[in-house]
Short mmCIF file of C-alpha atoms in Angstrom, two decimals:
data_model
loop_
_atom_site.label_atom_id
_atom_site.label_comp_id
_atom_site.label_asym_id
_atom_site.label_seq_id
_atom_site.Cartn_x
_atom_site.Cartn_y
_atom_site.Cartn_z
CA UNK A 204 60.68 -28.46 -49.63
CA UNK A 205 60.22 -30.52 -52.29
CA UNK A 206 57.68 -28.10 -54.39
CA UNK A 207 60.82 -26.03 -54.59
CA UNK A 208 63.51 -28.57 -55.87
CA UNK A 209 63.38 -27.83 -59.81
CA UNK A 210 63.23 -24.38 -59.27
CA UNK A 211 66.66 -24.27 -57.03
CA UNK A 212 68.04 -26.85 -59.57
CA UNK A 213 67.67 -24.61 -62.35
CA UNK A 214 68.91 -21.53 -60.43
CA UNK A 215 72.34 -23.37 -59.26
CA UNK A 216 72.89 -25.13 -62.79
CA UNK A 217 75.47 -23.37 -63.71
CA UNK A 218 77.60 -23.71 -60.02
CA UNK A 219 79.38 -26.42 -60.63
CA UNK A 220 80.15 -27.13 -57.04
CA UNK A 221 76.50 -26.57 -55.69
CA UNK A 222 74.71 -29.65 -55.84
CA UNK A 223 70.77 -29.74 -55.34
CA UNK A 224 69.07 -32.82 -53.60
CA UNK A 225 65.19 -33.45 -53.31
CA UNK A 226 65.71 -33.76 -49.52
CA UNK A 227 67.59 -33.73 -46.56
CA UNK A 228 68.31 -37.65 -47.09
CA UNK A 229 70.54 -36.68 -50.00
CA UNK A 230 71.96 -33.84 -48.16
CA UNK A 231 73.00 -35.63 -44.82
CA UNK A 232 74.47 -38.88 -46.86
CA UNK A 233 77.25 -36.79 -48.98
CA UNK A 234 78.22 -33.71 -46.49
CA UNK A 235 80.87 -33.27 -44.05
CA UNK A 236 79.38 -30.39 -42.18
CA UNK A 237 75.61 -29.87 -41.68
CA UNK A 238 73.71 -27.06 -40.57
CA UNK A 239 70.35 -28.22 -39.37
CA UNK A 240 68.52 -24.24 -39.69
CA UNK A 241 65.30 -24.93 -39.18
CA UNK A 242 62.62 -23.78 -36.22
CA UNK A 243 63.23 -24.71 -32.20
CA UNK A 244 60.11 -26.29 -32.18
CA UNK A 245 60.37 -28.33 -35.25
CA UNK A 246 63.99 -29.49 -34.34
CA UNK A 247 63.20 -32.86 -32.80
CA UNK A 248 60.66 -33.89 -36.02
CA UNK A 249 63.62 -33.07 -38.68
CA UNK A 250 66.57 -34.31 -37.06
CA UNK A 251 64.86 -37.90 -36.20
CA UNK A 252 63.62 -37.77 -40.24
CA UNK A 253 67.28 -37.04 -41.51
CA UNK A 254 69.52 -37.70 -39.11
CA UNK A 255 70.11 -41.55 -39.44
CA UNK A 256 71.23 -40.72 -42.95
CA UNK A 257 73.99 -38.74 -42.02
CA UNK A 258 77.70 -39.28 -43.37
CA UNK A 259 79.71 -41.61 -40.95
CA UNK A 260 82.29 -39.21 -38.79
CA UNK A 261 80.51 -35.76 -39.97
CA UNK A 262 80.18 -32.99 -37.89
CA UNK A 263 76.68 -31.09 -37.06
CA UNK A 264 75.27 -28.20 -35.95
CA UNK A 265 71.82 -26.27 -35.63
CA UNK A 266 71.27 -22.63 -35.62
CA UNK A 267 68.16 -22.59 -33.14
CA UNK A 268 67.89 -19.83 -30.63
CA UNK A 269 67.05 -22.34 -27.88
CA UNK A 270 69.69 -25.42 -27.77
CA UNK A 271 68.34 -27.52 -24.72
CA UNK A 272 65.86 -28.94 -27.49
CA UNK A 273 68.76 -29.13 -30.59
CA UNK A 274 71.47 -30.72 -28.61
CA UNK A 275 68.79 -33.51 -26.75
CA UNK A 276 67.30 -34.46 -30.27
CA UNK A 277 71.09 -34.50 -31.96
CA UNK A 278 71.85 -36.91 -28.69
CA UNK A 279 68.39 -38.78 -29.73
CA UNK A 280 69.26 -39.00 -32.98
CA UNK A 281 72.24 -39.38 -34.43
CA UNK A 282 74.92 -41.76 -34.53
CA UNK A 283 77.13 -41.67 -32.16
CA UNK A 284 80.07 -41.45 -34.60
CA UNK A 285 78.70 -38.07 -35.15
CA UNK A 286 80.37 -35.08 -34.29
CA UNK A 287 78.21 -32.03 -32.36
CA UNK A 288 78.95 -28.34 -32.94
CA UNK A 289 76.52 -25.83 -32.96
CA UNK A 290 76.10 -22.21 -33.15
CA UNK A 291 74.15 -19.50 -32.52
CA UNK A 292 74.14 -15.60 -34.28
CA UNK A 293 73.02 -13.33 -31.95
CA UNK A 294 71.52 -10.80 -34.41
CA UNK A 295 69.03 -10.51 -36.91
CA UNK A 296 68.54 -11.29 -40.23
CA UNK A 297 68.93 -7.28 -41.52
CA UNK A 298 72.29 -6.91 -39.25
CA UNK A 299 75.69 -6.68 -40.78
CA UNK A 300 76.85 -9.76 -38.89
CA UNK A 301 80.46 -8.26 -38.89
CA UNK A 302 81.61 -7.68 -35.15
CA UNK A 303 78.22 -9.16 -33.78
CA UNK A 304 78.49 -12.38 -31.44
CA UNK A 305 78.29 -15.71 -32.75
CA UNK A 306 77.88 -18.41 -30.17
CA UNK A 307 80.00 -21.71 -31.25
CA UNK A 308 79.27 -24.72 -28.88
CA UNK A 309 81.88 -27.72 -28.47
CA UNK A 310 78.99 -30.56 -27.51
CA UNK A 311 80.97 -33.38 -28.75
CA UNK A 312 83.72 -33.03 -30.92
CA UNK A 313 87.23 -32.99 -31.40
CA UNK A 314 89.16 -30.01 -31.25
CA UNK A 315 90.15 -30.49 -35.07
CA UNK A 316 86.81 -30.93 -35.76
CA UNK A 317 85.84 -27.85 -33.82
CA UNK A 318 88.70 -25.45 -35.50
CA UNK A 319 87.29 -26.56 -39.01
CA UNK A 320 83.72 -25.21 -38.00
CA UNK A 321 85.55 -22.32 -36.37
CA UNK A 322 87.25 -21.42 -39.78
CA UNK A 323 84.14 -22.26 -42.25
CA UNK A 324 81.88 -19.56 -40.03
CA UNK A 325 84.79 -16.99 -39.98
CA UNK A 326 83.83 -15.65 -43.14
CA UNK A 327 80.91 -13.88 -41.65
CA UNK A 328 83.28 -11.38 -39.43
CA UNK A 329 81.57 -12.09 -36.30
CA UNK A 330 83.12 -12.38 -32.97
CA UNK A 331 83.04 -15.89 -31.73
CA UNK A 332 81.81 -16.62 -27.95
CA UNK A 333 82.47 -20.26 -26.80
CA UNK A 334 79.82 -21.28 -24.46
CA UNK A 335 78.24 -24.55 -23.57
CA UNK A 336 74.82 -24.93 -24.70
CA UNK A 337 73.47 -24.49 -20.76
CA UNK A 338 74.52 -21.64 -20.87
CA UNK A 339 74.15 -19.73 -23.88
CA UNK A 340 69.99 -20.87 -22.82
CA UNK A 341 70.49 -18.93 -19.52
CA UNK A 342 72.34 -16.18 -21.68
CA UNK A 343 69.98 -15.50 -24.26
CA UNK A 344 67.02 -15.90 -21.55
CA UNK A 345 68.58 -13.05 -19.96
CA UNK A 346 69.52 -10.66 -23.00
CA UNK A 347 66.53 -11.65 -24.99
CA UNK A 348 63.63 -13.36 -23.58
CA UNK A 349 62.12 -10.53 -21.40
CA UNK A 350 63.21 -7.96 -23.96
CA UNK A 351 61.22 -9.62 -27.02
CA UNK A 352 58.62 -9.87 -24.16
CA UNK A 353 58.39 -6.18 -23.61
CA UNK A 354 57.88 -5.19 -27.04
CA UNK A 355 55.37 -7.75 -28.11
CA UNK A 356 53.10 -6.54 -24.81
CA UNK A 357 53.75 -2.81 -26.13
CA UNK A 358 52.49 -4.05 -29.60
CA UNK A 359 49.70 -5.55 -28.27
CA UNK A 360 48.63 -2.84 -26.24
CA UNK A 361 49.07 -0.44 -29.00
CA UNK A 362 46.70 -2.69 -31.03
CA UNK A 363 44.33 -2.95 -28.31
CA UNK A 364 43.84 0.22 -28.25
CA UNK A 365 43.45 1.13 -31.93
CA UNK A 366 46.76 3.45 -31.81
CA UNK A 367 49.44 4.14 -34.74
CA UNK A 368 52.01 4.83 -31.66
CA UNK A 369 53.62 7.26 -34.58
CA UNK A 370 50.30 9.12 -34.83
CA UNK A 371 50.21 10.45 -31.40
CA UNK A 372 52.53 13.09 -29.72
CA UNK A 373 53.30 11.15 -26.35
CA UNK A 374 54.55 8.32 -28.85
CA UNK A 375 57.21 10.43 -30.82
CA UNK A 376 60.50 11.65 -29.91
CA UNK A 377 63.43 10.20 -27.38
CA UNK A 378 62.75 7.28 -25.73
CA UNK A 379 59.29 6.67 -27.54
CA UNK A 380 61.40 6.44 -31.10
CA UNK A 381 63.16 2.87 -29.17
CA UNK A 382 60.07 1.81 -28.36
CA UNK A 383 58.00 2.24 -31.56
CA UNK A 384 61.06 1.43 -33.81
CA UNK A 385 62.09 -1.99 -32.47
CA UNK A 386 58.06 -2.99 -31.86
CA UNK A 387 57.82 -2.95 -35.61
CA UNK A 388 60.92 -4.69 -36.09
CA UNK A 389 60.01 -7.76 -34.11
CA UNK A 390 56.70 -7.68 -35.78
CA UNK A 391 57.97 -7.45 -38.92
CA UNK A 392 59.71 -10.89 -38.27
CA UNK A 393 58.54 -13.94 -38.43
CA UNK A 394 56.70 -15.40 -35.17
CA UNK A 395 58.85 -18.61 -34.41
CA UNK A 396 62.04 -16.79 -34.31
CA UNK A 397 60.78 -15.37 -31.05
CA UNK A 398 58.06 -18.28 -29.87
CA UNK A 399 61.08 -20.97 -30.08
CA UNK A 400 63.26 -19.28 -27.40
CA UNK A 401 60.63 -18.17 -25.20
CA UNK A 402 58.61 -21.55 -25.00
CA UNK A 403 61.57 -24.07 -24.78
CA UNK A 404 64.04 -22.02 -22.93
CA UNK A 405 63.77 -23.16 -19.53
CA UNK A 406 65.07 -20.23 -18.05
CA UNK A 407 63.07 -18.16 -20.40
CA UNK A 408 59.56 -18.89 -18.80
CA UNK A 409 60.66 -17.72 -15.66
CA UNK A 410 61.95 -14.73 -16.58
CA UNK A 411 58.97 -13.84 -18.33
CA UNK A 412 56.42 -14.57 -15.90
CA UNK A 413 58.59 -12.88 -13.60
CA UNK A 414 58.69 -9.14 -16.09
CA UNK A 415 54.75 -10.04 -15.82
CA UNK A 416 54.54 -9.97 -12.50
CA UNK A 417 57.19 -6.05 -12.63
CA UNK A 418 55.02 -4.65 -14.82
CA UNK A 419 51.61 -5.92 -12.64
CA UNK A 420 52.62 -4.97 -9.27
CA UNK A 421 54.19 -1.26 -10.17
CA UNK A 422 51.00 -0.58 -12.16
CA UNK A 423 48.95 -1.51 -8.89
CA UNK A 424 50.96 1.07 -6.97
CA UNK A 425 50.33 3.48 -9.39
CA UNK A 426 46.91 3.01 -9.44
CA UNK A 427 46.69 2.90 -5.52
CA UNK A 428 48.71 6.47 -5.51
CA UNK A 429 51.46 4.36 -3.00
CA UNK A 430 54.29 6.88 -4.26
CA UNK A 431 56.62 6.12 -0.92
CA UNK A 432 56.42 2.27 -2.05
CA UNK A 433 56.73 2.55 -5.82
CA UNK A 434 59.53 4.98 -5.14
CA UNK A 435 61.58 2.73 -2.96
CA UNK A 436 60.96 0.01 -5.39
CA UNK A 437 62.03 1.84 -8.33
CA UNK A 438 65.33 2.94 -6.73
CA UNK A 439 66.33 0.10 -4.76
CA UNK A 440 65.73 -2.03 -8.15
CA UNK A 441 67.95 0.93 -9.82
CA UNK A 442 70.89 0.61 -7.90
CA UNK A 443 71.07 -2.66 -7.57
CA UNK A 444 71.45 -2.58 -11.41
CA UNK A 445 72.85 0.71 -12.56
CA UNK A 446 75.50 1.51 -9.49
CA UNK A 447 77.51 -1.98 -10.08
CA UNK A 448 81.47 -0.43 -9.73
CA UNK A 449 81.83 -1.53 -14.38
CA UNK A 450 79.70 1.03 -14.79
CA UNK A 451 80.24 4.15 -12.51
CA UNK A 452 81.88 7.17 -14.13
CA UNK A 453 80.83 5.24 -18.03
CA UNK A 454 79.23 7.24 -20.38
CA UNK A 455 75.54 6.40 -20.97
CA UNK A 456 75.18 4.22 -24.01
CA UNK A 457 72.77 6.40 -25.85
CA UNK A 458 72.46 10.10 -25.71
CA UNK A 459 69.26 12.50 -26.33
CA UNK A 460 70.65 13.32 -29.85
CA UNK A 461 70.89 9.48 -30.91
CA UNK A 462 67.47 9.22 -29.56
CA UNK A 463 65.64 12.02 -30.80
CA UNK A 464 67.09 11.08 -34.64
CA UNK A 465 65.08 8.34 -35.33
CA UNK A 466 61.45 8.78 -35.23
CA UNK A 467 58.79 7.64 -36.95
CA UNK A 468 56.42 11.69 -36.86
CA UNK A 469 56.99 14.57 -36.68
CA UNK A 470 59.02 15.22 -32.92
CA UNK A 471 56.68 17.33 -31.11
CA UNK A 472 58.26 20.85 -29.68
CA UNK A 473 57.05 19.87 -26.15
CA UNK A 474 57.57 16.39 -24.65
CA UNK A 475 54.75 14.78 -23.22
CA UNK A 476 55.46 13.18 -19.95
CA UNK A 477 55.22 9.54 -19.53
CA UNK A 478 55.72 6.79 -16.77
CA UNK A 479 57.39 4.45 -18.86
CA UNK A 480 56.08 1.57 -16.86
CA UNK A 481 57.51 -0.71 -19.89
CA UNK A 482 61.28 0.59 -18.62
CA UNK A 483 60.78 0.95 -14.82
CA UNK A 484 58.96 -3.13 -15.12
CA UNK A 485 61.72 -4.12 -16.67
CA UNK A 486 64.94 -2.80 -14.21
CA UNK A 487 62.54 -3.83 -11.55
CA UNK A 488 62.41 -7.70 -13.50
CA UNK A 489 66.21 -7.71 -13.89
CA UNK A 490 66.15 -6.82 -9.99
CA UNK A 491 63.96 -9.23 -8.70
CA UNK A 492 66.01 -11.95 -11.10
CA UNK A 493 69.59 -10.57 -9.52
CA UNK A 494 70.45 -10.13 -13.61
CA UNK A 495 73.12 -7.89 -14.13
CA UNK A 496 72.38 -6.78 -17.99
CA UNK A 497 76.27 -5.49 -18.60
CA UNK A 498 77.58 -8.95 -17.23
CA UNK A 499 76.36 -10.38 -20.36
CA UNK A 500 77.75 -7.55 -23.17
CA UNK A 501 80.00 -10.17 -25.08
CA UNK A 502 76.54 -12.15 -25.78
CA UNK A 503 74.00 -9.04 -26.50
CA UNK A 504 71.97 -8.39 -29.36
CA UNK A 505 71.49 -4.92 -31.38
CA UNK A 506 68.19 -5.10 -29.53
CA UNK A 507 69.00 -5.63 -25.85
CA UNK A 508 71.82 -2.82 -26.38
CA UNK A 509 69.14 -0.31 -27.31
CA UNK A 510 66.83 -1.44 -24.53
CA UNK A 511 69.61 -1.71 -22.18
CA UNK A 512 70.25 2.02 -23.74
CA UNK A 513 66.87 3.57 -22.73
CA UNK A 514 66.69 2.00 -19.36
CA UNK A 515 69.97 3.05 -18.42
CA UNK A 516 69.13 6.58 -19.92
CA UNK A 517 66.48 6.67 -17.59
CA UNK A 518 67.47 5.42 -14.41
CA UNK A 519 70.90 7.20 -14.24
CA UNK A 520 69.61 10.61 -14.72
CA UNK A 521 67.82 11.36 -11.29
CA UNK A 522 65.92 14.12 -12.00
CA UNK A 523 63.99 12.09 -14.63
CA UNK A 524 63.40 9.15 -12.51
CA UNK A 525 61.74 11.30 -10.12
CA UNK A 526 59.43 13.22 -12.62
CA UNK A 527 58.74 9.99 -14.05
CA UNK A 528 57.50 8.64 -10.44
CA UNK A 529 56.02 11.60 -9.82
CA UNK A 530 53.81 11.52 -13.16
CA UNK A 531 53.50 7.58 -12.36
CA UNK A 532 51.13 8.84 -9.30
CA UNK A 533 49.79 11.86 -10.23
CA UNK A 534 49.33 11.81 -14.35
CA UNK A 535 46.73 9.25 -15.86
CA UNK A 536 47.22 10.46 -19.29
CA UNK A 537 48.93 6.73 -19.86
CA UNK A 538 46.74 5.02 -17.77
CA UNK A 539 44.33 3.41 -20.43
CA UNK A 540 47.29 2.39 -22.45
CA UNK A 541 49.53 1.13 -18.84
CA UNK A 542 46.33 -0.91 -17.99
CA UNK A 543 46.19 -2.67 -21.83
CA UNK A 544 50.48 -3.25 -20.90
CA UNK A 545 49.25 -4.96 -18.44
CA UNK A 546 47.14 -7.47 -19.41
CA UNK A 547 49.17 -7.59 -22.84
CA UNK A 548 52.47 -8.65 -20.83
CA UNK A 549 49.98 -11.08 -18.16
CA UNK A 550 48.54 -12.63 -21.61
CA UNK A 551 51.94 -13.28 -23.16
CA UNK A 552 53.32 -14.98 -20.05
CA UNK A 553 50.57 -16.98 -19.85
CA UNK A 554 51.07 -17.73 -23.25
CA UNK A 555 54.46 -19.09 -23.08
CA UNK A 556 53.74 -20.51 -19.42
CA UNK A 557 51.05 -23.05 -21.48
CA UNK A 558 53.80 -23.80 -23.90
CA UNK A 559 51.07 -22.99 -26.41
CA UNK A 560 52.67 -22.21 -29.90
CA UNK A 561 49.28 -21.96 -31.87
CA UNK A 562 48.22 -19.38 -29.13
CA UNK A 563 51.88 -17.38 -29.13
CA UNK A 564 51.42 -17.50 -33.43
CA UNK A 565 47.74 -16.23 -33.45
CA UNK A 566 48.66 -13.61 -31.00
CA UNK A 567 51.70 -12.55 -32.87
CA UNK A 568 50.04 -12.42 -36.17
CA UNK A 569 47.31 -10.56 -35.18
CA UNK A 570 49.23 -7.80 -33.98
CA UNK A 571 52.21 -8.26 -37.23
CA UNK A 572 48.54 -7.77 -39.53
CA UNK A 573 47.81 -4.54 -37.74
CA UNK A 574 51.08 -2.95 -38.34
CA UNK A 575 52.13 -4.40 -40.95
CA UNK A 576 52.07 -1.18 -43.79
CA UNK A 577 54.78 0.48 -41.89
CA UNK A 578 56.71 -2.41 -41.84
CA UNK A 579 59.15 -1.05 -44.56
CA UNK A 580 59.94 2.33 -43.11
CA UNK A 581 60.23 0.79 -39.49
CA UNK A 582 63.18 -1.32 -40.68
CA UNK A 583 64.90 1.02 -42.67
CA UNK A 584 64.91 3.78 -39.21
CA UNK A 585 65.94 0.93 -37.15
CA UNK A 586 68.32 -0.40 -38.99
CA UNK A 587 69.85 3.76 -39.04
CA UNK A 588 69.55 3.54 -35.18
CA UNK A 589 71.49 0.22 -34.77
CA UNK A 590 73.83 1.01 -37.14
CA UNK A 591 74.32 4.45 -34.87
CA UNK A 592 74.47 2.42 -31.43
CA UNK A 593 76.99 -0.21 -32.93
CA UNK A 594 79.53 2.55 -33.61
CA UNK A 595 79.18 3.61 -30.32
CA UNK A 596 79.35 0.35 -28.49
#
């Protein structure tokens, strides 16, 4: 941004080997290596703007969450002299990146060309995954997409509904702390880091409409009292995801210590009981989908591991999975809230179905304003829990 050129000038003056250009026509016509960071939906716009400028033989890269877009407008745009190697962090921005999976993809490039990117991003500590850029989409569709998904429809419902999820009982303690911890993380974000990978992902759409539909039909069988059905369901979807031979015997990736730490109240003495239709929608997505959530470990984020966590915490101890179906059927303490779930996670499908990014922002935003004074405490407990579930994973 141009607005912002004398002000970086004047902060750098005294690097002598940081030069500051006016724009990205400066930047592309001297460097060697260029990272295009900018939005998945902007990608195309920038790249045609600065891309005919760039040094003959130089090698570039984007660090967009969704590459089917960055790698068609680096083919669109840029000489073909030009050397392609992108990458992808699969974190946050308030993660230690060290040990966390950074995606490098070898589009078109030499190997020597590769190793030199491969050496420049060591310094972060991360541990590199080579992929091609079809399938680190399908990848991140399937550790991230219907995970983001999930906690923006629990924000949204939350907001709905007028509730501080911290303020109430049923919304403190265990499983509830995941829930109400990561929500305000990804609120606390921007809105394109999430809108990006959900709207140009290919498989992303799919996956979403599908966690839609999950979340839809197990709500009408709890509302029709079909307990035989919703039981099958929820069982059949468990093993097909839980009992794969990896994971028989392993210890569950988050215990009831780790998850009662972290909460937002005051931990009530008394659990209240709660469906978790947010949980059993999602095993039930990853079901329908045949995605196997460990297959992808290598490639996770500190998010997916934690929702991975609860959802595994739940299904593979059998006595709660059948209180929770039981209260599912006979309980409607949740059932105003399930019923704003649903037509929070319907109304974010749709969202990203349309391909609408003005829509996916004003939705976003409206629910970030709502929350947004506890934005400060949310990170710093979440950042705690992460730190907690990286040591043990």
């Amino acid at each position: 941004m141009k607005d912002k050129f004398a002000g970086l000038k004047g902060e750098f003056s005294d690097r002598e080997r940081v030069t500051i250009f006016e724009d990205g026509y400066g930047v592309s016509r001297s460097s060697d290596y260029i990272i295009y960071s900018v939005e998945a939906e902007a990608i195309d716009r920038v790249v045609a703007e600065y891309g005919r400028a760039t040094k003959k033989r130089a090698i570039v890269g984007g660090q967009t969450s969704c590459k089917a877009p960055e790698i068609a407008a680096f083919e669109r745009h840029l000489p073909s002299d030009i050397e392609i190697v992108s990458c992808h962090s699969l974190h946050g921005p308030h993660v230690d990146p060290t040990g966390q999976p950074l995606v490098l993809i070898k589009h078109r490039a030499s190997q020597q060309s590769f190793d030199l990117v491969t050496r420049i991003l060591a310094c972060f500590g991360s541990e590199h995954v080579h992929l091609s850029a079809r399938a680190h989409d399908r990848i991140t569709a399937d550790t991230q997409a219907v995970t983001h998904a999930a906690f923006l429809s629990m924000g949204t419902a939350w907001c709905a509904n007028n509730q501080f999820p911290w303020e109430h009982s049923r919304y403190i303690g265990g499983i509830e702390n995941v829930k109400c911890n990561i929500t305000l993380r990804i609120y606390s974000n921007k809105w394109h880091v999430y809108a990006g990978l959900a709207i140009l992902n290919p498989s992303a759409k799919q996956q979403i409409r599908q966690y839609a539909e999950s979340v839809t039909g197990l709500f009408k069988l709890m509302l029709g009292g079909h307990k035989a059905e919703l039981e099958e369901r929820i069982k059949t979807a468990g093993k097909a995801v839980f009992n794969t031979a990896g994971r028989r015997g392993e210890p569950l990736l988050l215990s009831d210590e780790v998850l009662n730490r972290f909460s937002l109240g005051k931990v009530p003495k008394e659990r209240t009981p709660n469906n978790h239709l947010s949980l059993l929608a999602m095993v039930d997505c990853w079901w329908k989908l045949g995605i196997v959530p460990y297959d992808h470990m290598i490639c996770s984020t500190p998010l997916f591991r934690l929702w991975l966590g609860v959802t595994e915490y739940l299904f593979r101890k059998p006595a709660l999975l059948d209180e929770i179906i039981d209260i599912a059927i006979e309980d409607n303490t949740f059932r105003s809230d399930d019923l704003e779930f649903t037509f929070a996670a319907r109304g974010w499908s749709d969202c990203v179905s349309f391909g609408d990014f003005s829509s996916y922002r004003a939705r976003f935003e409206k629910t970030q304003s709502y929350f947004a004074p506890r934005f400060p405490e949310a990170t710093r407990v979440g950042n705690e829990m992460i730190k907690v579930l990286l040591d043990r994973t």
